[in-house]
mmCIF file of C-alpha atoms in Angstrom:
data_model
loop_
_atom_site.group_PDB
_atom_site.id
_atom_site.type_symbol
_atom_site.label_atom_id
_atom_site.label_comp_id
_atom_site.label_asym_id
_atom_site.label_seq_id
_atom_site.Cartn_x
_atom_site.Cartn_y
_atom_site.Cartn_z
ATOM 1 C CA UNK A 6 0.000 0.000 0.000
ATOM 2 C CA UNK A 7 1.316 3.452 -0.913
ATOM 3 C CA UNK A 8 1.788 5.886 1.949
ATOM 4 C CA UNK A 9 0.137 9.297 1.984
ATOM 5 C CA UNK A 10 3.572 10.840 1.626
ATOM 6 C CA UNK A 11 4.272 8.794 -1.471
ATOM 7 C CA UNK A 12 0.990 9.918 -3.012
ATOM 8 C CA UNK A 13 1.643 13.570 -2.153
ATOM 9 C CA UNK A 14 5.075 13.762 -3.804
ATOM 10 C CA UNK A 15 3.826 13.642 -7.412
ATOM 11 C CA UNK A 16 0.848 15.842 -6.567
ATOM 12 C CA UNK A 17 3.066 18.485 -4.960
ATOM 13 C CA UNK A 18 5.406 18.208 -7.923
ATOM 14 C CA UNK A 19 2.553 18.975 -10.298
ATOM 15 C CA UNK A 20 1.396 21.894 -8.140
ATOM 16 C CA UNK A 21 4.917 23.314 -8.000
ATOM 17 C CA UNK A 22 5.265 22.971 -11.747
ATOM 18 C CA UNK A 23 1.922 24.718 -12.285
ATOM 19 C CA UNK A 24 2.920 27.575 -9.988
ATOM 20 C CA UNK A 25 6.273 27.930 -11.728
ATOM 21 C CA UNK A 26 4.584 27.921 -15.154
ATOM 22 C CA UNK A 27 2.070 30.556 -14.046
ATOM 23 C CA UNK A 28 4.858 32.729 -12.653
ATOM 24 C CA UNK A 29 6.883 32.376 -15.861
ATOM 25 C CA UNK A 30 3.840 33.296 -17.980
ATOM 26 C CA UNK A 31 3.119 36.342 -15.824
ATOM 27 C CA UNK A 32 6.757 37.441 -16.062
ATOM 28 C CA UNK A 33 6.689 37.007 -19.840
ATOM 29 C CA UNK A 34 3.484 39.021 -20.171
ATOM 30 C CA UNK A 35 4.874 41.764 -17.926
ATOM 31 C CA UNK A 36 7.992 41.979 -20.066
ATOM 32 C CA UNK A 37 5.876 42.458 -23.193
ATOM 33 C CA UNK A 38 3.481 45.095 -21.873
ATOM 34 C CA UNK A 39 4.634 48.396 -20.363
ATOM 35 C CA UNK A 40 3.196 48.944 -16.919
ATOM 36 C CA UNK A 41 2.664 52.030 -14.784
ATOM 37 C CA UNK A 42 3.042 52.068 -11.018
ATOM 38 C CA UNK A 43 0.227 54.248 -9.649
ATOM 39 C CA UNK A 44 0.772 55.803 -6.214
ATOM 40 C CA UNK A 45 -2.290 57.244 -4.449
ATOM 41 C CA UNK A 46 -2.136 59.775 -1.616
ATOM 42 C CA UNK A 47 -4.750 61.748 0.328
ATOM 43 C CA UNK A 48 -3.393 64.009 3.068
ATOM 44 C CA UNK A 49 0.079 65.119 4.185
ATOM 45 C CA UNK A 50 1.072 66.188 7.712
ATOM 46 C CA UNK A 51 4.248 67.136 9.540
ATOM 47 C CA UNK A 52 5.654 64.221 11.522
ATOM 48 C CA UNK A 53 4.487 65.510 14.916
ATOM 49 C CA UNK A 54 0.891 65.985 13.709
ATOM 50 C CA UNK A 55 0.850 62.569 12.035
ATOM 51 C CA UNK A 56 1.918 60.838 15.248
ATOM 52 C CA UNK A 57 -1.206 62.175 17.001
ATOM 53 C CA UNK A 58 -3.545 60.694 14.377
ATOM 54 C CA UNK A 59 -5.379 57.439 15.004
ATOM 55 C CA UNK A 60 -7.434 54.935 13.031
ATOM 56 C CA UNK A 61 -8.475 55.612 9.468
ATOM 57 C CA UNK A 62 -7.130 59.168 9.488
ATOM 58 C CA UNK A 63 -3.635 57.875 10.247
ATOM 59 C CA UNK A 64 -3.881 55.380 7.374
ATOM 60 C CA UNK A 65 -4.933 58.050 4.874
ATOM 61 C CA UNK A 66 -2.314 60.592 5.965
ATOM 62 C CA UNK A 67 1.427 60.492 5.285
ATOM 63 C CA UNK A 68 4.184 62.404 7.096
ATOM 64 C CA UNK A 69 5.786 65.074 4.921
ATOM 65 C CA UNK A 70 9.270 63.657 5.475
ATOM 66 C CA UNK A 71 8.073 60.181 4.429
ATOM 67 C CA UNK A 72 6.755 61.572 1.127
ATOM 68 C CA UNK A 73 10.092 63.302 0.547
ATOM 69 C CA UNK A 74 11.949 60.039 1.238
ATOM 70 C CA UNK A 75 9.663 58.001 -1.043
ATOM 71 C CA UNK A 76 10.126 60.325 -4.019
ATOM 72 C CA UNK A 77 13.898 60.456 -3.468
ATOM 73 C CA UNK A 78 14.020 56.644 -3.282
ATOM 74 C CA UNK A 79 12.129 56.278 -6.561
ATOM 75 C CA UNK A 80 14.272 58.871 -8.327
ATOM 76 C CA UNK A 81 17.489 57.216 -7.126
ATOM 77 C CA UNK A 82 16.367 53.867 -8.547
ATOM 78 C CA UNK A 83 15.580 55.127 -12.001
ATOM 79 C CA UNK A 84 11.806 55.465 -11.824
ATOM 80 C CA UNK A 85 10.362 58.031 -14.230
ATOM 81 C CA UNK A 86 7.338 60.099 -13.251
ATOM 82 C CA UNK A 87 4.660 60.564 -15.910
ATOM 83 C CA UNK A 88 1.637 62.864 -15.988
ATOM 84 C CA UNK A 89 -2.039 62.214 -16.674
ATOM 85 C CA UNK A 90 -2.071 63.456 -20.291
ATOM 86 C CA UNK A 91 0.985 61.314 -21.100
ATOM 87 C CA UNK A 92 -0.687 58.249 -19.654
ATOM 88 C CA UNK A 93 -3.913 59.001 -21.561
ATOM 89 C CA UNK A 94 -1.995 59.288 -24.850
ATOM 90 C CA UNK A 95 -0.290 55.978 -24.125
ATOM 91 C CA UNK A 96 -3.645 54.312 -23.373
ATOM 92 C CA UNK A 97 -4.942 55.525 -26.755
ATOM 93 C CA UNK A 98 -1.892 54.070 -28.501
ATOM 94 C CA UNK A 99 -0.519 57.508 -29.389
ATOM 95 C CA UNK A 100 2.811 57.319 -27.595
ATOM 96 C CA UNK A 101 5.186 55.307 -25.462
ATOM 97 C CA UNK A 102 6.067 55.470 -21.793
ATOM 98 C CA UNK A 103 9.544 55.079 -20.293
ATOM 99 C CA UNK A 104 10.501 51.988 -18.342
ATOM 100 C CA UNK A 105 9.678 52.145 -14.626
ATOM 101 C CA UNK A 106 6.914 54.694 -15.145
ATOM 102 C CA UNK A 107 5.194 56.108 -12.067
ATOM 103 C CA UNK A 108 1.979 58.140 -11.875
ATOM 104 C CA UNK A 109 1.403 60.056 -8.641
ATOM 105 C CA UNK A 110 -2.244 60.732 -7.796
ATOM 106 C CA UNK A 111 -3.964 62.511 -4.911
ATOM 107 C CA UNK A 112 -7.621 62.106 -3.897
ATOM 108 C CA UNK A 113 -10.132 64.465 -2.242
ATOM 109 C CA UNK A 114 -8.414 67.864 -2.514
ATOM 110 C CA UNK A 115 -7.530 68.598 1.105
ATOM 111 C CA UNK A 116 -5.640 71.750 2.085
ATOM 112 C CA UNK A 117 -2.411 69.897 2.923
ATOM 113 C CA UNK A 118 -1.878 69.146 -0.774
ATOM 114 C CA UNK A 119 -1.076 72.833 -1.238
ATOM 115 C CA UNK A 120 0.611 73.514 2.098
ATOM 116 C CA UNK A 121 2.642 70.310 2.534
ATOM 117 C CA UNK A 122 2.763 68.315 -0.691
ATOM 118 C CA UNK A 123 3.386 70.962 -3.346
ATOM 119 C CA UNK A 124 6.803 72.026 -1.941
ATOM 120 C CA UNK A 125 7.939 68.382 -1.950
ATOM 121 C CA UNK A 126 6.715 67.834 -5.517
ATOM 122 C CA UNK A 127 8.562 70.965 -6.653
ATOM 123 C CA UNK A 128 11.757 69.908 -4.892
ATOM 124 C CA UNK A 129 11.795 66.585 -6.769
ATOM 125 C CA UNK A 130 10.310 67.858 -10.034
ATOM 126 C CA UNK A 131 7.426 65.389 -9.840
ATOM 127 C CA UNK A 132 4.092 65.939 -11.647
ATOM 128 C CA UNK A 133 0.855 64.932 -9.947
ATOM 129 C CA UNK A 134 -2.783 64.321 -10.788
ATOM 130 C CA UNK A 135 -5.124 65.749 -8.137
ATOM 131 C CA UNK A 136 -8.758 64.613 -7.982
ATOM 132 C CA UNK A 137 -10.859 67.227 -6.171
ATOM 133 C CA UNK A 138 -14.231 66.713 -4.481
ATOM 134 C CA UNK A 139 -15.864 70.061 -5.202
ATOM 135 C CA UNK A 140 -18.365 70.455 -2.332
ATOM 136 C CA UNK A 141 -16.474 72.042 0.622
ATOM 137 C CA UNK A 142 -19.203 70.679 2.944
ATOM 138 C CA UNK A 143 -18.695 67.074 1.826
ATOM 139 C CA UNK A 144 -18.290 64.614 4.699
ATOM 140 C CA UNK A 145 -14.818 63.713 3.377
ATOM 141 C CA UNK A 146 -13.638 67.099 4.704
ATOM 142 C CA UNK A 147 -15.148 66.505 8.141
ATOM 143 C CA UNK A 148 -13.411 63.214 8.920
ATOM 144 C CA UNK A 149 -10.852 62.921 11.709
ATOM 145 C CA UNK A 150 -9.409 66.352 12.412
ATOM 146 C CA UNK A 151 -11.534 67.884 9.683
ATOM 147 C CA UNK A 152 -9.001 69.106 7.134
ATOM 148 C CA UNK A 153 -10.719 71.631 4.878
ATOM 149 C CA UNK A 154 -10.995 71.518 1.117
ATOM 150 C CA UNK A 155 -8.529 73.527 -0.937
ATOM 151 C CA UNK A 156 -9.680 77.058 -1.678
ATOM 152 C CA UNK A 157 -10.359 78.064 -5.264
ATOM 153 C CA UNK A 158 -7.175 80.149 -5.197
ATOM 154 C CA UNK A 159 -5.093 77.204 -3.979
ATOM 155 C CA UNK A 160 -6.541 74.969 -6.707
ATOM 156 C CA UNK A 161 -5.615 77.603 -9.306
ATOM 157 C CA UNK A 162 -2.074 77.842 -7.951
ATOM 158 C CA UNK A 163 -1.677 74.064 -8.004
ATOM 159 C CA UNK A 164 -2.925 73.973 -11.593
ATOM 160 C CA UNK A 165 -0.519 76.764 -12.569
ATOM 161 C CA UNK A 166 2.316 74.840 -10.896
ATOM 162 C CA UNK A 167 1.733 71.858 -13.190
ATOM 163 C CA UNK A 168 -0.545 69.744 -10.996
ATOM 164 C CA UNK A 169 -3.297 68.402 -13.230
ATOM 165 C CA UNK A 170 -6.759 68.854 -11.725
ATOM 166 C CA UNK A 171 -9.287 66.050 -12.143
ATOM 167 C CA UNK A 172 -12.742 65.448 -10.727
ATOM 168 C CA UNK A 173 -13.564 63.375 -7.636
ATOM 169 C CA UNK A 174 -17.297 64.116 -7.989
ATOM 170 C CA UNK A 175 -19.255 66.726 -6.028
ATOM 171 C CA UNK A 176 -20.139 65.045 -2.750
ATOM 172 C CA UNK A 177 -17.855 61.968 -2.478
ATOM 173 C CA UNK A 178 -20.966 59.800 -2.004
ATOM 174 C CA UNK A 179 -21.307 56.299 -3.478
ATOM 175 C CA UNK A 180 -22.147 56.601 -7.169
ATOM 176 C CA UNK A 181 -23.389 53.002 -7.152
ATOM 177 C CA UNK A 182 -26.210 54.049 -4.778
ATOM 178 C CA UNK A 183 -27.475 56.854 -7.057
ATOM 179 C CA UNK A 184 -29.844 56.904 -9.998
ATOM 180 C CA UNK A 185 -28.585 57.942 -13.409
ATOM 181 C CA UNK A 186 -29.632 61.571 -12.953
ATOM 182 C CA UNK A 187 -27.720 61.778 -9.671
ATOM 183 C CA UNK A 188 -24.603 60.313 -11.223
ATOM 184 C CA UNK A 189 -24.775 62.759 -14.127
ATOM 185 C CA UNK A 190 -25.050 65.686 -11.691
ATOM 186 C CA UNK A 191 -22.024 64.465 -9.706
ATOM 187 C CA UNK A 192 -19.907 64.206 -12.848
ATOM 188 C CA UNK A 193 -21.133 67.229 -14.820
ATOM 189 C CA UNK A 194 -21.299 69.724 -11.935
ATOM 190 C CA UNK A 195 -17.864 68.818 -10.569
ATOM 191 C CA UNK A 196 -16.310 69.090 -14.025
ATOM 192 C CA UNK A 197 -17.995 72.453 -14.649
ATOM 193 C CA UNK A 198 -16.926 73.856 -11.267
ATOM 194 C CA UNK A 199 -13.293 72.785 -11.626
ATOM 195 C CA UNK A 200 -13.097 74.179 -15.144
ATOM 196 C CA UNK A 201 -14.499 77.466 -13.808
ATOM 197 C CA UNK A 202 -11.826 77.566 -11.110
ATOM 198 C CA UNK A 203 -8.834 76.584 -13.239
ATOM 199 C CA UNK A 204 -9.855 77.889 -16.658
ATOM 200 C CA UNK A 205 -8.648 74.573 -18.087
ATOM 201 C CA UNK A 206 -10.406 71.446 -19.424
ATOM 202 C CA UNK A 207 -10.999 68.696 -16.859
ATOM 203 C CA UNK A 208 -10.702 65.306 -18.553
ATOM 204 C CA UNK A 209 -9.781 62.936 -15.703
ATOM 205 C CA UNK A 210 -12.117 61.398 -13.125
ATOM 206 C CA UNK A 211 -11.544 59.196 -10.066
ATOM 207 C CA UNK A 212 -14.519 57.300 -8.611
ATOM 208 C CA UNK A 213 -14.953 58.215 -4.910
ATOM 209 C CA UNK A 214 -13.999 55.272 -2.675
ATOM 210 C CA UNK A 215 -14.170 52.990 -5.733
ATOM 211 C CA UNK A 216 -17.975 52.765 -5.304
ATOM 212 C CA UNK A 217 -19.133 51.931 -8.814
ATOM 213 C CA UNK A 218 -20.766 49.105 -10.736
#
């Protein structure tokens, strides 16, 4: 009678071979198709402020010095930062992207993007794509310590500094819970408001909290 161990050896061998084959196929596909590393941020704080945060607010906030270190680390290792329009052209088949491409995105549009993040982006020469929730009274700006939304003037300055402004809807509520008319209002009104503020076309959109169907 064969032992359990004797029966398992060929089975484990087949499993190992299947895993190795899957890994090799994935590596081959990755080598054939350019990929973009997308980094998503929300709020930036000085180290002392960050250490006082707890729970979800701590997860969604990054110390300013940590952001500086992350961008320096990526630059030192040959990563190349791309912008939203460049990525859109690539997606349409109208251009190529460099190896080790990175897209830096920011959600919500909190005040620390202007006060804390912009100086770091300028220091490293990194472009960013900022998705702004347009309603200053949205609950997303009342979470935790209640960081306010960027002012219209701050949004204009960020846009002038090369930060692309995209929409993050009006209210940051779940689009999947709305009817079609509600969804259209969230998209159209946020786009119209941001174009009024910046004087530039808004062509990028990020779904709030990934609530979509």
